[in-house]
Coordinates of C-alpha atoms in Angstrom, one line a residue:
Chain H
M16 CA -33.7 22.6 -21.4
G17 CA -34.9 23.3 -24.7
V18 CA -35.7 19.7 -26.9
I19 CA -32.9 20.8 -29.5
R20 CA -30.0 21.7 -26.9
K21 CA -30.7 18.6 -25.5
V22 CA -29.8 16.5 -28.9
F23 CA -27.1 18.7 -28.4
R24 CA -25.9 17.9 -25.4
R25 CA -26.4 14.4 -26.1
F26 CA -24.7 14.8 -29.2
A27 CA -21.2 16.3 -28.4
D28 CA -21.1 14.4 -24.9
F29 CA -20.6 11.4 -26.4
I30 CA -18.2 13.0 -29.4
E31 CA -16.4 14.3 -27.6
V32 CA -16.6 13.1 -23.7
Q33 CA -17.6 9.0 -24.2
L34 CA -16.2 8.0 -27.0
P35 CA -12.9 9.5 -26.5
I36 CA -13.6 7.6 -22.8
A37 CA -14.0 4.2 -24.1
V38 CA -11.4 4.5 -27.1
F39 CA -8.3 5.2 -24.1
V40 CA -10.2 2.6 -22.2
M41 CA -9.8 0.5 -25.7
L42 CA -5.8 2.1 -25.8
F43 CA -4.8 0.8 -22.6
L44 CA -5.7 -2.6 -22.8
A45 CA -4.5 -3.4 -25.8
F46 CA -1.5 -1.6 -23.7
L47 CA -1.9 -4.7 -21.6
I48 CA -2.3 -7.5 -24.0
N49 CA 0.8 -6.6 -26.2
V50 CA 2.9 -6.7 -22.9
F51 CA 1.4 -9.4 -22.2
F52 CA 1.5 -11.0 -25.6
R53 CA 4.7 -9.6 -25.6
Y54 CA 6.8 -10.3 -22.0
V55 CA 4.9 -13.8 -20.9
V56 CA 3.0 -15.6 -23.5
R57 CA 6.1 -15.3 -25.8
D58 CA 4.4 -13.9 -29.0
P59 CA 4.5 -9.5 -30.3
Q60 CA 1.1 -9.0 -31.7
N61 CA 1.6 -6.0 -34.1
W62 CA -2.6 -5.2 -34.2
T63 CA -2.1 -3.8 -30.2
F64 CA 1.0 -1.3 -31.1
E65 CA -0.9 -0.4 -34.0
L66 CA -4.5 -0.1 -32.3
S67 CA -3.1 1.9 -29.4
I68 CA -1.5 4.5 -31.4
N69 CA -3.9 5.5 -33.6
A70 CA -6.4 5.0 -30.4
F71 CA -3.7 7.8 -29.0
V72 CA -5.0 10.5 -32.5
V73 CA -8.4 9.7 -31.8
V74 CA -8.2 9.8 -27.6
G75 CA -6.2 13.5 -28.4
L76 CA -8.1 14.6 -30.5
L77 CA -11.6 15.0 -29.1
G78 CA -10.3 15.9 -25.6
A79 CA -8.7 19.0 -26.4
C80 CA -12.8 19.2 -28.0
A81 CA -13.6 18.2 -23.8
A82 CA -10.5 20.2 -22.9
Y83 CA -12.0 23.5 -25.0
R84 CA -15.4 22.9 -23.8
M85 CA -14.2 22.9 -20.0
E86 CA -12.3 26.0 -21.1
D87 CA -8.6 23.3 -19.3
H88 CA -6.6 25.0 -22.5
V89 CA -3.7 26.8 -22.1
V90 CA -4.3 30.2 -21.7
F91 CA -1.4 33.8 -21.0
D92 CA -4.3 35.8 -19.1
L93 CA -2.1 38.4 -18.7
L94 CA -3.5 41.2 -19.7
Y95 CA -7.2 39.6 -19.9
T96 CA -7.2 39.6 -15.4
R97 CA -6.4 43.3 -16.4
L98 CA -8.8 44.5 -18.2
N99 CA -12.7 46.3 -16.9
S100 CA -15.6 43.5 -17.8
K101 CA -15.9 44.7 -21.0
G102 CA -12.0 44.8 -22.4
R103 CA -12.8 40.8 -21.4
N104 CA -15.9 40.8 -23.0
I105 CA -14.4 42.6 -26.2
L106 CA -11.7 40.0 -26.2
R107 CA -13.8 36.6 -25.6
M108 CA -15.4 38.2 -28.7
I109 CA -11.7 38.5 -30.9
S110 CA -11.0 35.3 -29.6
S111 CA -13.5 33.9 -30.3
V112 CA -14.3 35.1 -34.4
I113 CA -10.3 34.0 -34.8
V114 CA -11.2 30.6 -34.2
I115 CA -15.0 30.9 -36.5
V116 CA -13.0 32.8 -39.3
F117 CA -9.9 30.5 -39.3
F118 CA -11.0 27.0 -38.2
S119 CA -14.4 27.4 -40.6
I120 CA -11.7 28.4 -43.4
A121 CA -9.7 25.2 -43.1
L122 CA -12.7 23.1 -42.9
P123 CA -13.7 22.0 -46.2
G124 CA -10.1 21.4 -47.3
S125 CA -9.5 18.8 -44.5
I126 CA -12.8 17.3 -45.3
R127 CA -11.9 17.4 -49.3
Y128 CA -8.6 15.5 -47.9
L129 CA -9.7 12.8 -46.0
V130 CA -12.5 11.3 -48.4
R131 CA -9.7 11.8 -50.9
L132 CA -7.2 9.6 -49.0
P133 CA -6.2 6.2 -50.2
A134 CA -4.3 4.6 -47.2
V135 CA -5.0 1.7 -44.9
T136 CA -2.9 1.1 -41.9
S137 CA -0.7 -1.9 -41.6
I138 CA -2.0 -3.9 -40.0
M139 CA -5.3 -4.2 -39.2
R140 CA -6.3 -2.0 -42.6
I141 CA -8.2 0.2 -41.6
P142 CA -8.6 3.6 -43.7
L143 CA -7.5 6.2 -42.2
R144 CA -9.4 8.0 -43.0
Y145 CA -11.4 7.4 -40.4
I146 CA -8.6 7.3 -37.9
F147 CA -8.1 11.2 -38.9
L148 CA -11.7 11.7 -38.9
P149 CA -11.7 13.4 -35.2
Y150 CA -9.4 16.3 -36.9
P151 CA -12.4 18.5 -39.3
I152 CA -14.6 17.0 -35.8
L153 CA -12.1 18.8 -33.8
L154 CA -12.3 22.3 -36.5
I155 CA -16.5 21.7 -36.3
S156 CA -16.5 21.5 -33.0
M157 CA -14.2 24.6 -31.7
V158 CA -15.9 25.9 -34.8
S159 CA -19.9 26.3 -33.4
R160 CA -18.5 26.2 -29.8
S161 CA -17.0 29.1 -30.3
A162 CA -19.6 30.9 -32.1
Y163 CA -22.1 29.8 -29.7
R164 CA -20.3 32.0 -26.4
L165 CA -19.1 34.8 -29.3
V166 CA -23.8 34.7 -28.9
L167 CA -24.0 35.4 -25.5
D168 CA -20.8 37.3 -25.8
I169 CA -22.4 39.4 -28.6
K170 CA -25.3 39.4 -26.4
A171 CA -23.7 40.5 -23.0
F172 CA -22.1 43.3 -24.6
R173 CA -25.2 44.5 -26.0
N174 CA -27.2 44.4 -23.0
K175 CA -23.3 45.9 -21.4
S176 CA -23.4 43.2 -18.5
Y177 CA -20.5 42.5 -19.9
V178 CA -19.6 39.3 -17.9
Q179 CA -19.3 36.0 -19.6
S180 CA -22.5 33.9 -19.3
Y181 CA -21.6 30.9 -20.3
N182 CA -20.0 28.3 -17.0
P183 CA -18.1 24.7 -18.4
E184 CA -18.6 23.5 -14.0
H185 CA -22.4 25.0 -15.0
G186 CA -23.4 22.1 -18.1
D187 CA -26.1 24.2 -19.1
A188 CA -23.4 26.8 -20.4
L189 CA -22.0 23.4 -22.7
I190 CA -24.6 23.6 -26.1
Chain Y
M30 CA 13.3 32.4 -44.3
S31 CA 10.7 34.8 -46.3
W32 CA 7.9 37.3 -44.2
Y33 CA 5.3 34.9 -44.0
L34 CA 6.9 33.3 -41.2
L35 CA 5.9 36.0 -39.4
I36 CA 2.3 35.5 -39.3
P37 CA 2.3 32.5 -37.1
F38 CA 4.6 33.8 -35.5
G39 CA 1.7 36.6 -35.1
F40 CA -0.4 34.8 -34.1
L41 CA 0.8 33.3 -30.8
I42 CA 1.4 37.1 -30.0
V43 CA -2.0 37.6 -30.4
A44 CA -3.4 34.6 -28.7
F45 CA -1.2 34.8 -26.1
A46 CA -2.2 39.2 -25.4
I47 CA -6.3 38.0 -25.7
R48 CA -6.4 35.2 -23.5
M49 CA -7.3 33.1 -27.0
P50 CA -6.1 29.0 -25.6
I51 CA -2.1 28.9 -27.3
G52 CA -2.9 25.1 -29.0
L53 CA -5.8 26.8 -30.7
G54 CA -4.0 30.8 -31.9
M55 CA -0.8 27.9 -33.4
L56 CA -3.4 26.3 -35.7
A57 CA -5.0 28.9 -37.2
G58 CA -1.9 30.6 -37.4
S59 CA -0.5 27.8 -39.4
I60 CA -3.4 28.2 -40.8
A61 CA -3.5 32.1 -41.9
Y62 CA 0.0 30.9 -42.8
Y63 CA -1.1 28.2 -45.1
I64 CA -3.1 30.7 -46.5
A65 CA -0.4 32.8 -47.4
K66 CA 1.7 30.0 -48.8
G67 CA -1.1 28.9 -51.0
L68 CA -0.8 25.8 -49.9
S69 CA -3.7 23.2 -49.6
L70 CA -5.0 23.0 -45.7
G71 CA -5.3 19.1 -45.9
S72 CA -1.8 18.2 -46.2
L73 CA -2.4 20.5 -42.4
L74 CA -3.9 17.7 -41.5
N75 CA -1.9 15.8 -42.7
T76 CA 1.3 17.4 -41.1
V77 CA -0.3 17.0 -37.5
C78 CA -2.4 13.3 -38.1
Y79 CA 0.7 11.6 -39.6
G80 CA 3.1 13.4 -36.8
L81 CA 0.9 12.3 -34.5
T82 CA 0.7 8.4 -35.0
N83 CA 4.6 9.2 -35.5
A84 CA 5.2 10.1 -31.6
Y85 CA 4.4 6.0 -30.3
I86 CA 6.4 7.9 -27.0
L87 CA 3.7 10.3 -26.2
I88 CA 1.0 7.6 -25.3
A89 CA 2.8 7.3 -22.1
I90 CA 1.0 10.8 -21.4
P91 CA -2.0 9.5 -20.4
L92 CA -1.1 6.5 -19.5
F93 CA 1.3 9.1 -16.6
I94 CA -2.2 11.1 -16.0
F95 CA -4.3 8.7 -15.6
T96 CA -1.9 6.9 -12.6
A97 CA -1.7 10.6 -11.1
N98 CA -5.3 10.8 -10.9
V99 CA -5.5 7.2 -9.6
M100 CA -2.5 8.1 -7.2
N101 CA -4.4 11.4 -6.1
S102 CA -8.4 9.8 -5.7
S103 CA -7.0 6.7 -4.3
E104 CA -6.0 8.4 -0.5
V105 CA -2.1 6.9 -2.0
T106 CA -1.2 10.1 -1.2
D107 CA -1.9 9.4 2.7
K108 CA -0.3 6.7 2.6
I109 CA 3.3 8.0 1.5
F110 CA 2.9 11.3 3.4
A111 CA 2.7 9.1 6.2
F112 CA 5.3 6.3 5.6
A113 CA 7.5 10.4 4.4
R114 CA 6.6 11.0 9.1
S115 CA 8.1 8.2 10.0
L116 CA 10.8 8.3 7.9
I117 CA 12.1 12.0 9.4
G118 CA 11.6 11.4 13.1
R119 CA 11.9 14.2 15.3
R120 CA 13.6 17.1 13.9
H121 CA 13.3 21.0 14.1
G122 CA 10.7 21.5 11.0
A123 CA 10.4 17.8 10.6
T124 CA 6.7 18.7 8.5
G125 CA 8.7 20.3 5.6
Y126 CA 12.0 17.0 4.9
V127 CA 8.6 15.7 4.9
N128 CA 7.3 17.3 2.1
I129 CA 11.0 17.1 0.6
V130 CA 11.0 13.4 0.8
A131 CA 7.0 13.0 0.0
S132 CA 7.2 14.5 -3.1
L133 CA 10.2 12.5 -4.1
I134 CA 8.6 9.8 -3.5
F135 CA 5.6 10.5 -5.7
A136 CA 7.2 11.8 -8.0
G137 CA 8.4 7.7 -9.2
M138 CA 4.8 7.4 -9.5
T139 CA 4.0 10.6 -11.7
G140 CA 5.3 12.3 -13.9
S141 CA 3.8 16.5 -13.4
A142 CA 4.6 18.5 -10.9
V143 CA 1.0 19.9 -10.7
A144 CA -0.8 16.6 -10.0
D145 CA 2.4 16.9 -6.6
A146 CA 1.5 20.5 -5.5
S147 CA -2.7 19.5 -6.5
G148 CA -2.4 15.8 -4.5
L149 CA -0.4 15.7 -2.4
G150 CA 0.3 19.2 -1.2
T151 CA -2.9 19.3 0.1
L152 CA -2.6 16.8 2.6
E153 CA 0.2 19.0 3.7
I154 CA -0.8 22.5 3.8
A155 CA -3.3 20.8 5.9
Q156 CA -0.6 19.1 8.5
M157 CA 1.6 22.3 8.4
K158 CA -1.2 24.0 9.4
K159 CA -2.0 21.6 11.6
E160 CA 1.2 22.2 13.2
G161 CA 1.6 25.8 13.6
Y162 CA 3.5 26.3 10.3
D163 CA 2.7 29.7 8.7
M164 CA 1.4 29.7 5.6
P165 CA 3.6 31.3 2.9
F166 CA 6.2 29.1 4.2
S167 CA 4.3 25.6 4.4
C168 CA 2.8 27.0 0.8
A169 CA 6.2 27.3 -0.8
I170 CA 8.0 24.0 0.1
T171 CA 5.0 22.7 -1.4
A172 CA 5.4 23.6 -3.9
S173 CA 9.2 24.2 -5.1
T174 CA 9.0 20.5 -3.7
A175 CA 6.0 19.7 -6.4
V176 CA 9.2 20.5 -8.8
I177 CA 11.3 17.2 -8.3
G178 CA 7.8 16.1 -9.4
P179 CA 8.6 16.0 -13.9
I180 CA 12.3 16.2 -12.8
F181 CA 12.3 12.6 -11.3
P182 CA 11.0 9.3 -13.1
P183 CA 8.7 9.7 -15.2
S184 CA 8.2 12.5 -16.4
I185 CA 6.1 14.0 -19.1
P186 CA 7.8 17.0 -20.5
F187 CA 10.1 14.4 -20.0
V188 CA 8.6 12.1 -22.9
I189 CA 7.6 15.8 -24.5
Y190 CA 11.3 16.9 -25.0
A191 CA 12.5 12.9 -26.0
M192 CA 9.7 13.8 -29.1
I193 CA 11.4 16.5 -30.1
S194 CA 14.7 16.1 -30.2
G195 CA 14.9 12.2 -30.9
A196 CA 16.9 11.7 -27.2
S197 CA 16.3 8.4 -25.3
V198 CA 13.1 9.0 -22.7
G199 CA 14.9 5.7 -20.7
K200 CA 18.0 7.8 -20.4
L201 CA 16.2 11.3 -20.0
F202 CA 14.6 8.9 -16.9
M203 CA 17.9 7.8 -15.5
G204 CA 19.3 11.0 -16.0
G205 CA 17.1 12.6 -13.6
M206 CA 17.4 10.9 -11.5
V207 CA 20.4 12.7 -9.3
P208 CA 19.3 16.2 -10.0
A209 CA 16.3 15.0 -7.7
I210 CA 17.8 14.3 -5.3
I211 CA 20.1 16.7 -5.2
L212 CA 16.7 19.3 -5.2
C213 CA 15.9 17.1 -2.4
I214 CA 19.8 17.7 -0.6
V215 CA 19.7 21.9 -1.0
M216 CA 15.2 22.4 -0.3
G217 CA 16.7 20.4 2.7
V218 CA 19.5 22.4 3.8
Y219 CA 17.5 26.1 3.6
V220 CA 14.4 23.8 5.3
Y221 CA 17.2 22.9 8.0
F222 CA 18.1 26.7 8.1
V223 CA 15.0 28.1 7.7
S224 CA 13.5 25.4 10.8
K225 CA 16.2 26.5 13.4
K226 CA 15.7 30.7 12.5
R227 CA 11.7 30.9 13.0
G228 CA 11.4 28.2 15.5
Y229 CA 9.1 25.4 13.4
P230 CA 7.5 21.9 15.6
I231 CA 9.5 19.6 16.5
G232 CA 8.5 16.6 14.6
A233 CA 6.1 14.0 16.3
K234 CA 8.1 10.6 18.2
V235 CA 8.0 7.2 16.2
T236 CA 8.0 4.7 17.1
F237 CA 9.6 1.3 16.0
R238 CA 5.6 0.2 15.9
Y239 CA 4.1 3.1 13.7
F240 CA 7.0 3.1 11.4
I241 CA 6.5 -0.8 10.2
S242 CA 3.3 0.5 10.2
S243 CA 3.7 2.9 8.0
T244 CA 5.4 1.5 6.2
F245 CA 4.3 -2.5 5.8
K246 CA 0.8 -0.1 4.8
A247 CA 3.4 2.4 1.9
V248 CA 4.8 -0.9 0.4
P249 CA 2.4 -0.8 -2.7
A250 CA 2.8 1.6 -3.1
L251 CA 6.7 2.0 -3.0
L252 CA 6.6 -0.6 -5.4
T253 CA 5.1 1.6 -8.4
P254 CA 7.7 3.9 -8.3
A255 CA 10.2 0.7 -8.2
I256 CA 7.6 -1.5 -11.4
L257 CA 8.7 1.9 -13.8
L258 CA 12.1 2.5 -13.4
L259 CA 13.3 -1.3 -13.1
G260 CA 11.3 -1.7 -16.2
I261 CA 12.8 0.8 -18.1
Y262 CA 16.7 -0.2 -16.3
T263 CA 17.1 -3.1 -17.2
G264 CA 15.6 -2.4 -20.4
I265 CA 12.1 -5.2 -19.7
M266 CA 9.7 -2.4 -20.9
T267 CA 10.3 0.8 -22.3
P268 CA 8.6 4.3 -21.3
T269 CA 5.5 3.5 -22.5
E270 CA 4.8 0.0 -22.0
A271 CA 5.7 1.0 -18.3
G272 CA 3.5 3.4 -17.8
A273 CA 0.8 0.9 -18.8
V274 CA 1.9 -1.8 -16.2
A275 CA 2.2 1.2 -13.6
A276 CA -0.8 2.1 -14.5
A277 CA -2.6 -0.7 -14.3
Y278 CA -1.1 -2.2 -11.2
T279 CA -2.2 1.4 -9.2
L280 CA -5.5 0.8 -10.4
I281 CA -5.0 -3.0 -8.7
I282 CA -4.1 -1.5 -5.9
A283 CA -6.8 1.1 -5.5
F284 CA -9.8 -0.7 -6.0
L285 CA -7.4 -4.4 -4.0
V286 CA -6.2 -3.7 -1.8
Y287 CA -6.3 0.4 0.0
R288 CA -10.6 -0.1 -1.6
T289 CA -10.6 3.4 -1.9
L290 CA -12.0 3.7 -5.2
N291 CA -15.1 2.9 -6.8
A292 CA -16.5 2.8 -10.0
R293 CA -17.6 6.1 -10.1
A294 CA -14.8 7.8 -9.1
L295 CA -13.1 6.1 -11.9
G296 CA -16.1 7.3 -14.1
T297 CA -14.7 11.0 -13.2
I298 CA -10.4 10.5 -13.4
L299 CA -11.0 9.3 -16.9
F300 CA -13.1 12.3 -18.2
N301 CA -10.2 14.4 -16.4
T302 CA -7.6 12.4 -17.4
L303 CA -8.8 13.4 -21.2
R304 CA -9.5 16.0 -19.7
I305 CA -5.5 16.7 -19.5
T306 CA -4.4 14.7 -23.0
G307 CA -7.1 17.4 -24.5
A308 CA -5.3 20.1 -23.5
I309 CA -1.6 18.8 -23.8
F310 CA -2.4 17.9 -27.7
L311 CA -3.9 20.6 -28.6
V312 CA -1.1 22.2 -27.7
I313 CA 0.7 19.4 -29.8
A314 CA -0.8 19.2 -32.5
G315 CA 0.0 23.5 -33.1
A316 CA 3.0 22.9 -33.0
Y317 CA 3.6 19.7 -35.7
G318 CA 1.7 22.9 -38.2
F319 CA 4.5 25.4 -36.4
S320 CA 7.3 22.2 -36.8
F321 CA 6.5 22.6 -39.9
I322 CA 6.8 26.1 -40.7
V323 CA 10.6 26.7 -38.9
T324 CA 11.8 23.4 -40.9
S325 CA 9.9 24.8 -44.1
E326 CA 12.0 28.6 -43.0
Q327 CA 14.6 27.1 -42.5
V328 CA 14.2 28.7 -39.7
S329 CA 16.9 27.0 -37.0
K330 CA 20.0 27.5 -39.5
I331 CA 19.1 31.2 -38.8
V332 CA 19.6 31.1 -35.9
V333 CA 22.8 28.7 -35.5
E334 CA 24.8 30.8 -37.9
A335 CA 23.3 33.9 -36.0
M336 CA 24.3 32.9 -32.6
S337 CA 27.5 31.2 -33.2
G338 CA 28.2 34.6 -34.6
I339 CA 28.0 35.7 -31.4
V340 CA 27.9 32.9 -28.2
H341 CA 31.1 30.4 -28.4
S342 CA 30.9 28.6 -25.7
P343 CA 29.0 25.9 -24.9
W344 CA 29.0 26.9 -21.3
V345 CA 28.6 30.3 -22.7
F346 CA 25.7 28.8 -24.2
L347 CA 24.3 27.0 -21.6
L348 CA 24.5 30.5 -19.8
T349 CA 22.3 31.4 -22.6
A350 CA 19.8 29.0 -22.1
N351 CA 19.1 28.7 -18.5
I352 CA 18.8 32.1 -18.6
L353 CA 15.9 32.2 -22.0
F354 CA 14.5 29.3 -20.5
L355 CA 13.9 30.5 -16.9
I356 CA 12.1 33.9 -18.5
L357 CA 9.6 31.4 -20.6
G358 CA 9.2 29.2 -17.9
A359 CA 8.3 32.5 -15.5
L360 CA 6.1 33.3 -18.6
V361 CA 4.5 30.6 -21.0
D362 CA 3.4 26.4 -20.2
V363 CA 5.9 24.4 -20.2
N364 CA 4.3 22.5 -22.9
V365 CA 4.3 26.3 -25.1
S366 CA 8.0 27.0 -24.8
E367 CA 9.2 23.1 -25.0
L368 CA 7.1 22.8 -28.1
V369 CA 7.8 26.1 -30.1
F370 CA 11.0 27.3 -28.4
I371 CA 13.4 23.9 -28.3
P372 CA 13.1 23.1 -31.6
I373 CA 14.2 26.6 -32.7
I374 CA 17.4 26.5 -31.0
L375 CA 17.8 22.5 -30.4
P376 CA 20.7 22.8 -33.5
L377 CA 22.9 24.7 -31.7
V378 CA 22.9 21.9 -28.9
K379 CA 24.2 19.6 -31.3
Y380 CA 26.3 22.7 -32.7
F381 CA 28.0 22.6 -29.9
N382 CA 28.3 19.5 -29.2
I383 CA 26.5 19.4 -25.9
D384 CA 24.2 15.9 -25.1
L385 CA 19.8 15.6 -25.4
V386 CA 20.1 13.8 -22.5
H387 CA 21.8 16.5 -20.4
F388 CA 20.1 19.5 -21.4
G389 CA 17.3 17.9 -21.5
V390 CA 17.3 17.3 -18.3
L391 CA 18.5 21.4 -17.0
I392 CA 16.0 23.0 -19.5
C393 CA 12.8 20.8 -17.8
L394 CA 14.4 21.6 -14.6
N395 CA 14.6 25.9 -15.8
M396 CA 10.7 25.2 -17.1
M397 CA 9.3 23.9 -13.5
I398 CA 11.7 26.1 -11.6
G399 CA 9.3 29.1 -14.3
L400 CA 6.3 26.9 -12.7
L401 CA 7.7 28.5 -9.2
T402 CA 8.1 32.1 -10.4
P403 CA 4.9 34.3 -11.3
P404 CA 3.0 35.3 -13.8
F405 CA 2.5 31.6 -15.1
G406 CA 3.5 30.6 -11.8
M407 CA 1.5 27.7 -11.8
L408 CA 2.9 26.3 -8.6
L409 CA 2.0 29.1 -6.8
F410 CA -1.2 29.4 -7.8
V411 CA -2.2 25.9 -7.7
T412 CA -0.7 26.6 -3.4
A413 CA -1.8 29.9 -2.7
G414 CA -5.5 28.6 -4.1
I415 CA -5.6 25.7 -1.5
G416 CA -3.6 26.9 1.7
K417 CA -4.8 31.2 0.8
V418 CA -3.2 33.1 1.5
S419 CA -2.0 36.7 -0.6
M420 CA 0.2 35.9 -4.0
K421 CA 2.0 38.9 -2.7
D422 CA 2.9 36.5 1.0
L423 CA 3.8 33.5 -0.9
I424 CA 6.2 35.1 -3.5
R425 CA 8.2 36.7 -0.7
E426 CA 8.4 33.0 1.6
V427 CA 9.4 31.6 -2.5
L428 CA 11.7 33.2 -3.8
P429 CA 14.6 31.7 -1.1
L430 CA 13.5 29.0 -2.3
I431 CA 14.2 29.5 -6.6
G432 CA 17.6 31.2 -5.3
V433 CA 18.1 27.6 -3.6
L434 CA 16.6 25.7 -7.0
L435 CA 19.6 28.2 -9.1
V436 CA 22.1 26.7 -7.2
A437 CA 21.0 23.2 -7.6
L438 CA 20.3 24.3 -11.7
A439 CA 23.9 25.9 -11.7
I440 CA 25.4 22.5 -10.3
I441 CA 23.2 20.5 -12.8
T442 CA 23.8 22.8 -15.6
Y443 CA 27.9 22.7 -15.1
I444 CA 28.8 18.9 -13.7
P445 CA 27.1 16.6 -16.4
D446 CA 28.0 13.7 -14.9
T447 CA 25.2 14.8 -12.8
V448 CA 22.9 14.1 -15.1
M449 CA 24.9 11.1 -16.8
F450 CA 26.2 9.4 -14.2
M451 CA 22.9 7.1 -14.3
T452 CA 22.8 7.6 -18.2
H453 CA 25.6 5.4 -18.6
L454 CA 23.7 2.1 -16.4
V455 CA 20.7 2.1 -19.0
K456 CA 20.3 -0.6 -21.0

């Protein structure tokens, strides 16, 4: 594996897997602290509630990147499975192009909105731009992964093998 | 309503046609709609992210998924299966009944039909094969009993429905209990007749010693649904808090009581929880974009006006909704059905004065039955994969079971007290 590829992999691993898992564990612990303080100590803590709801946004959006990486997303493949490998190859390319075009268009406006977002959370005073940051990350992740897959699919189309050469179960296909 | 509405729905259809992830198709459709209408794309971020921060109840979803993954990875299912066997004892087709009872118990710990079919199902199908049951029946009964998973509390589809409709999750959870028992009864009757007709094996003799031993081993696992249900029923905990406590309790028993989990397995469980949560979450994020569009285009108002002119009675409406969601369940993923179509017909539910909890339970049951029907019969794919049977044989075997489940659906639809009775007990 090339150095650049290795760096990308490590970065993607951190953003799409390690970070959201760490945030999920934090969410879980915050919930337990919340329950403990409310029912045992009888001193409800609002910060735990705020932390868990905001952590949930991060887990969900970054988790969606991990799911796309592993091809776990909900798809309807009735037509796809009836096509030959060339037809499948074409459908995969169309799907990637749609994601690249529309998510790229959405990216600048989303970043501008975040940069100008002045709101902070009510208790912990965390700027919402940090909590909503996974949204543009999701757009970037989807666009870059789709572009990578599009390149592989174009290669497969050109050399007439038409097969999907990226396999989410194998590490080397993940960028 | 303007022609712009065609854009997001056009994208959704394209996503279906080209095997694009549905959530991505919904988001791309929303982006295209915003561009066409000249709206700021930053406001789409606003709609999605603020929507998510206001959906406190949805936090229960990763917690339930986590609990289900811990259960499936820590051999808790073995204890449940052994306990269910000791309850059924010597009967023709005993393992068929065991399948039903074990699924009901497992349903009280997780909120997912697929988790039931893939986790407990592996054990059930292997045991049935060992005892000489034919494989298509074994897979069909395993897939059908997994339907109980999201009907008996806790339930991921109920949580999503509560978020969409504003119905109480606690009441939905309680409302699902009697319907789950009805499902068990109708499937039990089916197993009785089929076992007699085909001469399925008689269950092993259960000694008093075995019964005590299996019960004792199962008690820590059986306390999970007790914690969940008592916590919600007494009003001590919200369903989300109960989800967190149940997840913590499951971890404790897996690590300390059964000692079947290690740190490495926990890492895999967390990763799988993230993957499943992310897959559901993208559809939810896309649905927030869609719901903004549906609201601003006043689709619901038009649907209510059109439908109220055609359908005049709540009974006919319920029948129509049942048929619609059965078809949707057979074609579309549960989350897509819920998040896209329920908001559109929800005003009709209110127009016909149908209780939101009753409607939620029967719509979820519809969608779960849809999981048994091709082409999107996820439970069929899972169990066919485990039992290595052809889809043709499995479908032939599952059809009568679908018929039996439809009988239960009719009972639950037209006798609302089957759902509402328990909801009155929630504090």
